[in-house]
């Protein structure tokens, strides 16, 4: 959630791990922990572009570049989250915390609201929009997870059609959430 109207505006990242344990990360905007915010809004015309490149699935996403600190608790993820300013393409995909947004219309309404607050309007301009060609750089982990889920569903479907053991009850991992972020 976003709390721009307080004395110290912040963005709250909260999610549950696979065991149901809750995690919260507060990123305070006045303390300049937020370094960059980028977003991509999936539109129907991107689905045609995605047919050209099977490796990138269009998805509405918001990506944050945050300075990890003890206070925001992102320093615990230093192995997965890299903030060095090198131009190494391999490390670029580790610079952003990307959140897939399930409701595009609600997200667009939230962007309009965020643009009305001085602490957030600088981050939510049209200049912050990600082009489809750059989407893979910001969503690498999400794309990989979606690809694994697609492959697993395809594998189950193939086993079911071939009369294999696919008739067993499916595991709940097919709908496993990566990160819960209330948009």
Backbone as JSON Lines, residues from 0, in Angstrom:
{"i":0,"aa":"X","n":[0.84,-1.19,0.0],"ca":[0.0,0.0,0.0],"c":[0.88,1.24,0.0]}
{"i":1,"aa":"X","n":[0.29,2.34,-0.39],"ca":[1.0,3.61,-0.47],"c":[0.35,4.57,0.5]}
{"i":2,"aa":"X","n":[1.15,5.23,1.33],"ca":[0.66,6.2,2.29],"c":[1.35,7.54,2.05]}
{"i":3,"aa":"X","n":[0.89,8.31,1.05],"ca":[1.57,9.57,0.73],"c":[1.15,10.74,1.6]}
{"i":4,"aa":"X","n":[0.02,10.65,2.31],"ca":[-0.5,11.8,3.04],"c":[-0.01,11.94,4.47]}
{"i":5,"aa":"X","n":[0.95,11.15,4.89],"ca":[1.45,11.23,6.26],"c":[2.64,12.19,6.34]}
{"i":6,"aa":"X","n":[3.11,12.47,7.56],"ca":[4.3,13.32,7.73],"c":[5.52,12.7,7.07]}
{"i":7,"aa":"X","n":[5.61,11.4,7.12],"ca":[6.72,10.68,6.5],"c":[6.12,9.65,5.53]}
{"i":8,"aa":"X","n":[5.81,10.06,4.27],"ca":[5.14,9.16,3.33],"c":[5.97,7.91,3.06]}
{"i":9,"aa":"X","n":[5.26,6.81,2.86],"ca":[5.95,5.54,2.64],"c":[5.17,4.63,1.72]}
{"i":10,"aa":"X","n":[5.88,3.61,1.23],"ca":[5.28,2.52,0.48],"c":[5.5,1.27,1.33]}
{"i":11,"aa":"X","n":[4.45,0.52,1.55],"ca":[4.53,-0.7,2.34],"c":[4.47,-1.9,1.42]}
{"i":12,"aa":"X","n":[5.48,-2.74,1.48],"ca":[5.49,-4.02,0.79],"c":[5.18,-5.08,1.83]}
{"i":13,"aa":"X","n":[4.11,-5.83,1.63],"ca":[3.81,-6.91,2.58],"c":[3.44,-8.15,1.78]}
{"i":14,"aa":"X","n":[3.85,-9.29,2.29],"ca":[3.6,-10.56,1.61],"c":[3.74,-11.7,2.61]}
{"i":15,"aa":"X","n":[3.31,-12.87,2.19],"ca":[3.41,-14.08,2.99],"c":[4.32,-15.07,2.28]}
{"i":16,"aa":"X","n":[5.15,-15.76,3.04],"ca":[5.96,-16.81,2.44],"c":[5.13,-18.09,2.34]}
{"i":17,"aa":"X","n":[5.74,-19.16,1.84],"ca":[5.02,-20.42,1.63],"c":[4.53,-21.05,2.93]}
{"i":18,"aa":"X","n":[5.09,-20.65,4.06],"ca":[4.66,-21.18,5.36],"c":[3.6,-20.3,6.01]}
{"i":19,"aa":"X","n":[3.23,-19.19,5.36],"ca":[2.22,-18.3,5.88],"c":[2.76,-17.2,6.79]}
{"i":20,"aa":"X","n":[4.08,-17.09,6.89],"ca":[4.68,-16.05,7.71],"c":[4.6,-14.7,6.97]}
{"i":21,"aa":"X","n":[4.19,-13.67,7.7],"ca":[4.02,-12.34,7.12],"c":[5.34,-11.55,7.16]}
{"i":22,"aa":"X","n":[5.61,-10.83,6.08],"ca":[6.78,-9.95,5.99],"c":[6.32,-8.57,5.57]}
{"i":23,"aa":"X","n":[6.93,-7.54,6.18],"ca":[6.61,-6.16,5.84],"c":[7.89,-5.37,5.65]}
{"i":24,"aa":"X","n":[7.87,-4.52,4.62],"ca":[9.0,-3.65,4.32],"c":[8.44,-2.24,4.09]}
{"i":25,"aa":"X","n":[8.86,-1.29,4.92],"ca":[8.46,0.1,4.78],"c":[9.56,0.85,4.06]}
{"i":26,"aa":"X","n":[9.21,1.51,2.96],"ca":[10.16,2.32,2.2],"c":[9.69,3.77,2.33]}
{"i":27,"aa":"X","n":[10.49,4.57,3.06],"ca":[10.12,5.96,3.34],"c":[10.61,6.87,2.23]}
{"i":28,"aa":"X","n":[9.69,7.66,1.69],"ca":[10.0,8.49,0.53],"c":[10.86,9.69,0.89]}
{"i":29,"aa":"X","n":[10.68,10.27,2.07],"ca":[11.48,11.44,2.47],"c":[12.92,11.06,2.78]}
{"i":30,"aa":"X","n":[13.16,9.82,3.09],"ca":[14.52,9.38,3.4],"c":[15.26,8.92,2.16]}
{"i":31,"aa":"X","n":[14.67,9.15,1.01],"ca":[15.27,8.87,-0.29],"c":[15.71,7.42,-0.45]}
{"i":32,"aa":"X","n":[14.94,6.51,0.11],"ca":[15.2,5.09,-0.09],"c":[14.75,4.64,-1.49]}
{"i":33,"aa":"X","n":[13.69,5.28,-2.01],"ca":[13.2,4.96,-3.35],"c":[14.07,5.7,-4.36]}
{"i":34,"aa":"X","n":[14.75,4.95,-5.22],"ca":[15.66,5.54,-6.2],"c":[15.03,5.64,-7.58]}
{"i":35,"aa":"X","n":[14.11,4.71,-7.88],"ca":[13.5,4.71,-9.2],"c":[12.21,3.91,-9.13]}
{"i":36,"aa":"X","n":[11.23,4.34,-9.91],"ca":[9.98,3.62,-10.04],"c":[9.65,3.58,-11.52]}
{"i":37,"aa":"X","n":[9.39,2.4,-12.02],"ca":[9.04,2.21,-13.43],"c":[7.8,1.34,-13.5]}
{"i":38,"aa":"X","n":[7.01,1.48,-14.52],"ca":[5.82,0.66,-14.65],"c":[5.54,0.34,-16.11]}
{"i":39,"aa":"X","n":[4.81,-0.74,-16.3],"ca":[4.38,-1.16,-17.63],"c":[2.92,-1.55,-17.51]}
{"i":40,"aa":"X","n":[2.1,-1.06,-18.43],"ca":[0.69,-1.4,-18.45],"c":[0.44,-2.26,-19.68]}
{"i":41,"aa":"X","n":[0.07,-3.51,-19.46],"ca":[-0.18,-4.44,-20.57],"c":[-1.46,-4.03,-21.28]}
{"i":42,"aa":"X","n":[-1.35,-3.94,-22.58],"ca":[-2.5,-3.61,-23.41],"c":[-2.71,-4.74,-24.41]}
{"i":43,"aa":"X","n":[-3.86,-4.79,-25.01],"ca":[-4.17,-5.87,-25.94],"c":[-3.23,-5.91,-27.13]}
{"i":44,"aa":"X","n":[-2.75,-4.74,-27.61],"ca":[-1.86,-4.73,-28.77],"c":[-0.49,-5.31,-28.47]}
{"i":45,"aa":"X","n":[-0.08,-5.38,-27.18],"ca":[1.19,-6.01,-26.84],"c":[1.14,-7.52,-27.03]}
{"i":46,"aa":"X","n":[-0.04,-8.11,-26.93],"ca":[-0.16,-9.55,-27.14],"c":[0.3,-9.92,-28.54]}
{"i":47,"aa":"X","n":[0.04,-9.06,-29.52],"ca":[0.52,-9.32,-30.88],"c":[2.03,-9.21,-30.94]}
{"i":48,"aa":"X","n":[2.61,-8.21,-30.26],"ca":[4.07,-8.07,-30.22],"c":[4.72,-9.26,-29.53]}
{"i":49,"aa":"X","n":[4.06,-9.8,-28.51],"ca":[4.66,-10.89,-27.75],"c":[4.76,-12.15,-28.58]}
{"i":50,"aa":"X","n":[3.95,-12.28,-29.63],"ca":[4.04,-13.45,-30.48],"c":[5.38,-13.51,-31.2]}
{"i":51,"aa":"X","n":[5.97,-12.33,-31.45],"ca":[7.28,-12.27,-32.1],"c":[8.38,-12.8,-31.19]}
{"i":52,"aa":"X","n":[8.27,-12.5,-29.89],"ca":[9.27,-12.89,-28.91],"c":[8.6,-13.74,-27.83]}
{"i":53,"aa":"X","n":[8.73,-15.04,-27.94],"ca":[8.04,-15.96,-27.03],"c":[8.56,-15.86,-25.6]}
{"i":54,"aa":"X","n":[9.72,-15.23,-25.4],"ca":[10.32,-15.21,-24.07],"c":[9.76,-14.11,-23.17]}
{"i":55,"aa":"X","n":[9.04,-13.14,-23.72],"ca":[8.52,-12.04,-22.92],"c":[7.0,-12.03,-22.98]}
{"i":56,"aa":"X","n":[6.39,-12.21,-21.83],"ca":[4.94,-12.17,-21.72],"c":[4.52,-10.78,-21.25]}
{"i":57,"aa":"X","n":[3.61,-10.11,-21.98],"ca":[3.19,-8.79,-21.52],"c":[2.41,-8.92,-20.21]}
{"i":58,"aa":"X","n":[2.77,-8.11,-19.23],"ca":[2.1,-8.12,-17.93],"c":[2.16,-6.72,-17.34]}
{"i":59,"aa":"X","n":[1.1,-6.34,-16.65],"ca":[1.12,-5.06,-15.97],"c":[1.99,-5.22,-14.73]}
{"i":60,"aa":"X","n":[2.97,-4.35,-14.62],"ca":[3.97,-4.5,-13.56],"c":[4.43,-3.13,-13.09]}
{"i":61,"aa":"X","n":[4.81,-3.06,-11.82],"ca":[5.44,-1.86,-11.28],"c":[6.77,-2.32,-10.67]}
{"i":62,"aa":"X","n":[7.83,-1.62,-11.02],"ca":[9.17,-2.01,-10.58],"c":[9.78,-0.88,-9.75]}
{"i":63,"aa":"X","n":[10.36,-1.25,-8.62],"ca":[10.94,-0.29,-7.69],"c":[12.43,-0.55,-7.56]}
{"i":64,"aa":"X","n":[13.21,0.5,-7.59],"ca":[14.63,0.41,-7.24],"c":[14.77,1.09,-5.89]}
{"i":65,"aa":"X","n":[15.14,0.33,-4.9],"ca":[15.14,0.78,-3.51],"c":[16.52,0.55,-2.91]}
{"i":66,"aa":"X","n":[17.0,1.53,-2.17],"ca":[18.25,1.35,-1.45],"c":[17.98,0.45,-0.25]}
{"i":67,"aa":"X","n":[18.62,-0.73,-0.19],"ca":[18.4,-1.62,0.94],"c":[19.02,-1.05,2.22]}
{"i":68,"aa":"X","n":[18.23,-1.01,3.28],"ca":[18.71,-0.56,4.58],"c":[18.2,-1.52,5.65]}
{"i":69,"aa":"X","n":[18.75,-1.39,6.83],"ca":[18.25,-2.19,7.95],"c":[16.81,-1.78,8.28]}
{"i":70,"aa":"X","n":[16.52,-0.48,8.12],"ca":[15.2,0.03,8.46],"c":[14.11,-0.54,7.54]}
{"i":71,"aa":"X","n":[14.38,-0.62,6.23],"ca":[13.36,-1.16,5.33],"c":[13.47,-2.68,5.19]}
{"i":72,"aa":"X","n":[14.49,-3.26,5.76],"ca":[14.66,-4.71,5.84],"c":[14.94,-5.38,4.49]}
{"i":73,"aa":"X","n":[15.28,-4.61,3.47],"ca":[15.66,-5.22,2.2],"c":[17.13,-5.62,2.18]}
{"i":74,"aa":"X","n":[17.9,-5.19,3.17],"ca":[19.3,-5.58,3.23],"c":[19.44,-7.09,3.46]}
{"i":75,"aa":"X","n":[18.38,-7.73,3.96],"ca":[18.41,-9.19,4.14],"c":[18.47,-9.94,2.83]}
{"i":76,"aa":"X","n":[18.14,-9.27,1.73],"ca":[18.1,-9.93,0.42],"c":[19.27,-9.5,-0.46]}
{"i":77,"aa":"X","n":[20.4,-9.23,0.12],"ca":[21.54,-8.7,-0.63],"c":[22.03,-9.64,-1.72]}
{"i":78,"aa":"X","n":[21.86,-10.94,-1.56],"ca":[22.3,-11.87,-2.61],"c":[21.4,-11.82,-3.84]}
{"i":79,"aa":"X","n":[20.13,-11.53,-3.66],"ca":[19.19,-11.53,-4.77],"c":[18.93,-10.13,-5.32]}
{"i":80,"aa":"X","n":[19.29,-9.12,-4.55],"ca":[18.94,-7.76,-4.9],"c":[20.21,-6.92,-4.92]}
{"i":81,"aa":"X","n":[20.66,-6.52,-6.1],"ca":[21.94,-5.86,-6.29],"c":[21.75,-4.39,-6.62]}
{"i":82,"aa":"X","n":[22.47,-3.5,-5.94],"ca":[22.31,-2.07,-6.19],"c":[23.58,-1.41,-6.72]}
{"i":83,"aa":"X","n":[24.51,-2.18,-7.21],"ca":[25.7,-1.58,-7.81],"c":[25.32,-0.9,-9.11]}
{"i":84,"aa":"X","n":[25.95,0.23,-9.4],"ca":[25.62,0.99,-10.6],"c":[26.49,0.6,-11.79]}
{"i":85,"aa":"X","n":[26.68,-0.66,-12.0],"ca":[27.44,-1.11,-13.17],"c":[26.47,-1.28,-14.33]}
{"i":86,"aa":"X","n":[26.98,-1.27,-15.51],"ca":[26.15,-1.46,-16.7],"c":[26.09,-2.93,-17.12]}
{"i":87,"aa":"X","n":[26.5,-3.81,-16.24],"ca":[26.47,-5.24,-16.52],"c":[25.03,-5.68,-16.71]}
{"i":88,"aa":"X","n":[24.71,-6.18,-17.89],"ca":[23.32,-6.57,-18.21],"c":[22.84,-7.71,-17.31]}
{"i":89,"aa":"X","n":[23.73,-8.58,-16.9],"ca":[23.35,-9.7,-16.04],"c":[22.87,-9.2,-14.68]}
{"i":90,"aa":"X","n":[23.52,-8.17,-14.14],"ca":[23.13,-7.62,-12.84],"c":[21.93,-6.68,-12.93]}
{"i":91,"aa":"X","n":[21.63,-6.18,-14.12],"ca":[20.54,-5.22,-14.27],"c":[19.22,-5.82,-13.8]}
{"i":92,"aa":"X","n":[19.01,-7.09,-14.09],"ca":[17.74,-7.73,-13.71],"c":[17.59,-7.87,-12.2]}
{"i":93,"aa":"X","n":[18.68,-7.68,-11.45],"ca":[18.62,-7.78,-9.99],"c":[18.42,-6.44,-9.31]}
{"i":94,"aa":"X","n":[18.3,-5.37,-10.07],"ca":[18.22,-4.03,-9.49],"c":[16.82,-3.62,-9.07]}
{"i":95,"aa":"X","n":[15.81,-4.33,-9.51],"ca":[14.44,-3.88,-9.28],"c":[13.62,-4.93,-8.54]}
{"i":96,"aa":"X","n":[12.77,-4.45,-7.67],"ca":[11.76,-5.27,-7.03],"c":[10.52,-5.08,-7.88]}
{"i":97,"aa":"X","n":[10.14,-6.11,-8.6],"ca":[9.02,-6.02,-9.54],"c":[7.8,-6.72,-8.99]}
{"i":98,"aa":"X","n":[6.67,-6.07,-9.13],"ca":[5.41,-6.58,-8.63],"c":[4.43,-6.68,-9.79]}
{"i":99,"aa":"X","n":[3.94,-7.88,-10.06],"ca":[2.95,-8.06,-11.1],"c":[1.59,-7.59,-10.58]}
{"i":100,"aa":"X","n":[0.9,-6.81,-11.39],"ca":[-0.39,-6.25,-11.01],"c":[-1.47,-7.03,-11.75]}
{"i":101,"aa":"X","n":[-2.43,-7.56,-11.02],"ca":[-3.47,-8.4,-11.63],"c":[-4.62,-7.58,-12.23]}
{"i":102,"aa":"X","n":[-4.91,-6.39,-11.69],"ca":[-6.02,-5.58,-12.17],"c":[-5.48,-4.3,-12.8]}
{"i":103,"aa":"X","n":[-5.38,-4.29,-14.12],"ca":[-4.79,-3.16,-14.84],"c":[-5.61,-1.88,-14.66]}
{"i":104,"aa":"X","n":[-6.93,-1.99,-14.7],"ca":[-7.77,-0.79,-14.56],"c":[-7.6,-0.15,-13.18]}
{"i":105,"aa":"X","n":[-7.56,-0.97,-12.15],"ca":[-7.36,-0.45,-10.8],"c":[-5.98,0.19,-10.66]}
{"i":106,"aa":"X","n":[-4.98,-0.41,-11.29],"ca":[-3.63,0.14,-11.25],"c":[-3.57,1.5,-11.93]}
{"i":107,"aa":"X","n":[-4.24,1.64,-13.07],"ca":[-4.24,2.93,-13.77],"c":[-4.91,4.0,-12.92]}
{"i":108,"aa":"X","n":[-5.98,3.64,-12.22],"ca":[-6.64,4.59,-11.32],"c":[-5.71,4.98,-10.18]}
{"i":109,"aa":"X","n":[-4.95,4.01,-9.66],"ca":[-4.01,4.29,-8.59],"c":[-2.89,5.22,-9.07]}
{"i":110,"aa":"X","n":[-2.42,5.04,-10.31],"ca":[-1.39,5.92,-10.86],"c":[-1.88,7.37,-10.91]}
{"i":111,"aa":"X","n":[-3.13,7.56,-11.29],"ca":[-3.69,8.91,-11.34],"c":[-3.67,9.51,-9.93]}
{"i":112,"aa":"X","n":[-4.06,8.74,-8.93],"ca":[-4.04,9.22,-7.55],"c":[-2.63,9.52,-7.08]}
{"i":113,"aa":"X","n":[-1.67,8.65,-7.43],"ca":[-0.29,8.85,-7.01],"c":[0.29,10.13,-7.62]}
{"i":114,"aa":"X","n":[-0.12,10.46,-8.85],"ca":[0.38,11.67,-9.51],"c":[-0.12,12.95,-8.84]}
{"i":115,"aa":"X","n":[-1.13,12.84,-8.01],"ca":[-1.68,14.01,-7.32],"c":[-0.93,14.34,-6.04]}
{"i":116,"aa":"X","n":[-0.01,13.5,-5.61],"ca":[0.74,13.73,-4.37],"c":[2.18,14.13,-4.7]}
{"i":117,"aa":"X","n":[2.64,15.24,-4.11],"ca":[3.99,15.74,-4.41],"c":[5.1,14.72,-4.15]}
{"i":118,"aa":"X","n":[4.92,13.86,-3.16],"ca":[5.97,12.89,-2.84],"c":[6.06,11.78,-3.88]}
{"i":119,"aa":"X","n":[5.01,11.59,-4.69],"ca":[4.99,10.48,-5.65],"c":[4.89,10.91,-7.1]}
{"i":120,"aa":"X","n":[4.46,12.14,-7.36],"ca":[4.21,12.52,-8.76],"c":[5.46,12.45,-9.62]}
{"i":121,"aa":"X","n":[6.61,12.72,-9.06],"ca":[7.86,12.64,-9.81],"c":[8.16,11.22,-10.29]}
{"i":122,"aa":"X","n":[7.66,10.22,-9.55],"ca":[7.93,8.82,-9.88],"c":[6.91,8.23,-10.85]}
{"i":123,"aa":"X","n":[5.78,8.88,-11.03],"ca":[4.66,8.28,-11.76],"c":[4.35,8.98,-13.07]}
{"i":124,"aa":"X","n":[5.3,9.62,-13.67],"ca":[5.06,10.33,-14.92],"c":[5.12,9.36,-16.11]}
{"i":125,"aa":"X","n":[4.8,9.88,-17.28],"ca":[4.89,9.05,-18.49],"c":[6.33,8.63,-18.77]}
{"i":126,"aa":"X","n":[7.3,9.4,-18.26],"ca":[8.71,9.06,-18.46],"c":[9.09,7.79,-17.69]}
{"i":127,"aa":"X","n":[8.27,7.42,-16.73],"ca":[8.54,6.22,-15.93],"c":[7.99,4.95,-16.56]}
{"i":128,"aa":"X","n":[7.28,5.1,-17.66],"ca":[6.69,3.93,-18.29],"c":[7.76,3.12,-19.02]}
{"i":129,"aa":"X","n":[7.7,1.82,-18.87],"ca":[8.65,0.89,-19.49],"c":[8.15,0.56,-20.89]}
{"i":130,"aa":"X","n":[9.03,0.57,-21.86],"ca":[8.64,0.13,-23.21],"c":[8.6,-1.39,-23.24]}
{"i":131,"aa":"X","n":[7.83,-1.95,-24.16],"ca":[7.72,-3.4,-24.26],"c":[9.09,-4.04,-24.52]}
{"i":132,"aa":"X","n":[9.93,-3.37,-25.3],"ca":[11.26,-3.9,-25.61],"c":[12.14,-4.03,-24.37]}
{"i":133,"aa":"X","n":[11.89,-3.19,-23.35],"ca":[12.68,-3.22,-22.11],"c":[12.02,-4.03,-20.99]}
{"i":134,"aa":"X","n":[10.84,-4.55,-21.23],"ca":[10.08,-5.22,-20.18],"c":[10.84,-6.39,-19.56]}
{"i":135,"aa":"X","n":[11.56,-7.15,-20.34],"ca":[12.29,-8.32,-19.82],"c":[13.34,-7.92,-18.78]}
{"i":136,"aa":"X","n":[13.94,-6.74,-18.93],"ca":[14.95,-6.3,-17.96],"c":[14.36,-6.09,-16.57]}
{"i":137,"aa":"X","n":[13.12,-5.66,-16.52],"ca":[12.48,-5.33,-15.25],"c":[11.7,-6.5,-14.65]}
{"i":138,"aa":"X","n":[11.4,-7.5,-15.46],"ca":[10.52,-8.58,-15.0],"c":[11.15,-9.95,-15.13]}
{"i":139,"aa":"X","n":[12.45,-10.03,-15.13],"ca":[13.13,-11.3,-15.37],"c":[12.63,-12.41,-14.44]}
{"i":140,"aa":"X","n":[12.59,-12.18,-13.15],"ca":[12.17,-13.22,-12.21],"c":[10.7,-13.58,-12.41]}
{"i":141,"aa":"X","n":[9.85,-12.6,-12.65],"ca":[8.43,-12.87,-12.89],"c":[8.24,-13.67,-14.17]}
{"i":142,"aa":"X","n":[8.99,-13.32,-15.21],"ca":[8.89,-14.05,-16.48],"c":[9.32,-15.5,-16.3]}
{"i":143,"aa":"X","n":[10.4,-15.71,-15.55],"ca":[10.88,-17.08,-15.31],"c":[9.84,-17.89,-14.54]}
{"i":144,"aa":"X","n":[9.25,-17.3,-13.52],"ca":[8.24,-18.0,-12.72],"c":[7.0,-18.32,-13.56]}
{"i":145,"aa":"X","n":[6.57,-17.37,-14.37],"ca":[5.42,-17.61,-15.25],"c":[5.73,-18.71,-16.26]}
{"i":146,"aa":"X","n":[6.95,-18.73,-16.78],"ca":[7.35,-19.76,-17.74],"c":[7.33,-21.14,-17.08]}
{"i":147,"aa":"X","n":[7.82,-21.24,-15.85],"ca":[7.8,-22.51,-15.13],"c":[6.38,-22.99,-14.9]}
{"i":148,"aa":"X","n":[5.49,-22.06,-14.49],"ca":[4.09,-22.42,-14.26],"c":[3.43,-22.88,-15.56]}
{"i":149,"aa":"X","n":[3.69,-22.18,-16.68],"ca":[3.14,-22.56,-17.98],"c":[3.62,-23.95,-18.38]}
{"i":150,"aa":"X","n":[4.93,-24.2,-18.21],"ca":[5.49,-25.51,-18.55],"c":[4.88,-26.62,-17.7]}
{"i":151,"aa":"X","n":[4.67,-26.34,-16.41],"ca":[4.09,-27.34,-15.52],"c":[2.65,-27.64,-15.94]}
{"i":152,"aa":"X","n":[1.88,-26.6,-16.25],"ca":[0.49,-26.82,-16.7],"c":[0.47,-27.61,-18.0]}
{"i":153,"aa":"X","n":[1.39,-27.29,-18.91],"ca":[1.46,-28.01,-20.18],"c":[1.82,-29.47,-19.95]}
{"i":154,"aa":"X","n":[2.75,-29.7,-19.04],"ca":[3.15,-31.08,-18.71],"c":[1.99,-31.86,-18.14]}
{"i":155,"aa":"X","n":[1.22,-31.26,-17.25],"ca":[0.05,-31.92,-16.66],"c":[-0.99,-32.21,-17.74]}
{"i":156,"aa":"X","n":[-1.2,-31.23,-18.63],"ca":[-2.17,-31.41,-19.71],"c":[-1.74,-32.54,-20.63]}
{"i":157,"aa":"X","n":[-0.45,-32.62,-20.95],"ca":[0.05,-33.69,-21.82],"c":[-0.11,-35.05,-21.17]}
{"i":158,"aa":"X","n":[0.16,-35.15,-19.87],"ca":[0.0,-36.43,-19.18],"c":[-1.46,-36.84,-19.11]}
{"i":159,"aa":"X","n":[-2.34,-35.86,-18.93],"ca":[-3.78,-36.16,-18.86],"c":[-4.27,-36.67,-20.21]}
{"i":160,"aa":"X","n":[-3.85,-36.03,-21.29],"ca":[-4.27,-36.46,-22.63],"c":[-3.71,-37.81,-22.98]}
{"i":161,"aa":"X","n":[-2.5,-38.12,-22.5],"ca":[-1.88,-39.39,-22.85],"c":[-2.31,-40.52,-21.92]}
{"i":162,"aa":"X","n":[-3.18,-40.22,-20.96],"ca":[-3.68,-41.28,-20.07],"c":[-2.71,-41.64,-18.97]}
{"i":163,"aa":"X","n":[-1.72,-40.77,-18.74],"ca":[-0.73,-41.05,-17.69],"c":[-1.3,-40.76,-16.32]}
{"i":164,"aa":"X","n":[-0.44,-40.43,-15.42],"ca":[-0.84,-40.18,-14.04],"c":[-1.42,-38.79,-13.85]}
{"i":165,"aa":"X","n":[-1.79,-38.14,-14.92],"ca":[-2.31,-36.78,-14.84],"c":[-3.69,-36.7,-14.22]}
{"i":166,"aa":"X","n":[-4.35,-37.84,-13.97],"ca":[-5.69,-37.8,-13.4],"c":[-5.66,-37.58,-11.9]}
{"i":167,"aa":"X","n":[-4.5,-37.63,-11.29],"ca":[-4.39,-37.35,-9.87],"c":[-4.73,-35.89,-9.61]}
{"i":168,"aa":"X","n":[-5.12,-35.6,-8.39],"ca":[-5.48,-34.23,-8.01],"c":[-4.26,-33.32,-8.15]}
{"i":169,"aa":"X","n":[-4.46,-32.15,-8.8],"ca":[-3.37,-31.2,-9.0],"c":[-2.96,-30.59,-7.68]}
{"i":170,"aa":"X","n":[-1.69,-30.28,-7.57],"ca":[-1.19,-29.58,-6.39],"c":[-1.6,-28.12,-6.47]}
{"i":171,"aa":"X","n":[-1.61,-27.44,-5.35],"ca":[-2.04,-26.04,-5.28],"c":[-0.94,-25.09,-5.75]}
{"i":172,"aa":"X","n":[0.23,-25.6,-6.13],"ca":[1.33,-24.73,-6.51],"c":[1.04,-23.99,-7.81]}
{"i":173,"aa":"X","n":[0.04,-24.43,-8.57],"ca":[-0.3,-23.78,-9.81],"c":[-0.74,-22.33,-9.59]}
{"i":174,"aa":"X","n":[-1.35,-22.05,-8.46],"ca":[-1.84,-20.71,-8.16],"c":[-1.02,-20.01,-7.09]}
{"i":175,"aa":"X","n":[0.2,-20.45,-6.88],"ca":[1.04,-19.88,-5.84],"c":[1.38,-18.43,-6.18]}
{"i":176,"aa":"X","n":[1.15,-17.52,-5.23],"ca":[1.46,-16.11,-5.42],"c":[2.92,-15.85,-5.12]}
{"i":177,"aa":"X","n":[3.53,-14.99,-5.92],"ca":[4.91,-14.61,-5.68],"c":[5.02,-13.51,-4.65]}
{"i":178,"aa":"X","n":[4.13,-12.52,-4.77],"ca":[4.17,-11.37,-3.88],"c":[2.78,-10.77,-3.84]}
{"i":179,"aa":"X","n":[2.31,-10.52,-2.65],"ca":[0.99,-9.92,-2.5],"c":[1.19,-8.42,-2.3]}
{"i":180,"aa":"X","n":[0.64,-7.63,-3.2],"ca":[0.76,-6.19,-3.13],"c":[-0.61,-5.62,-3.47]}
{"i":181,"aa":"X","n":[-1.3,-5.05,-2.52],"ca":[-2.7,-4.66,-2.75],"c":[-2.85,-3.45,-3.66]}
{"i":182,"aa":"X","n":[-3.2,-3.7,-4.89],"ca":[-3.52,-2.63,-5.82],"c":[-5.01,-2.6,-5.94]}
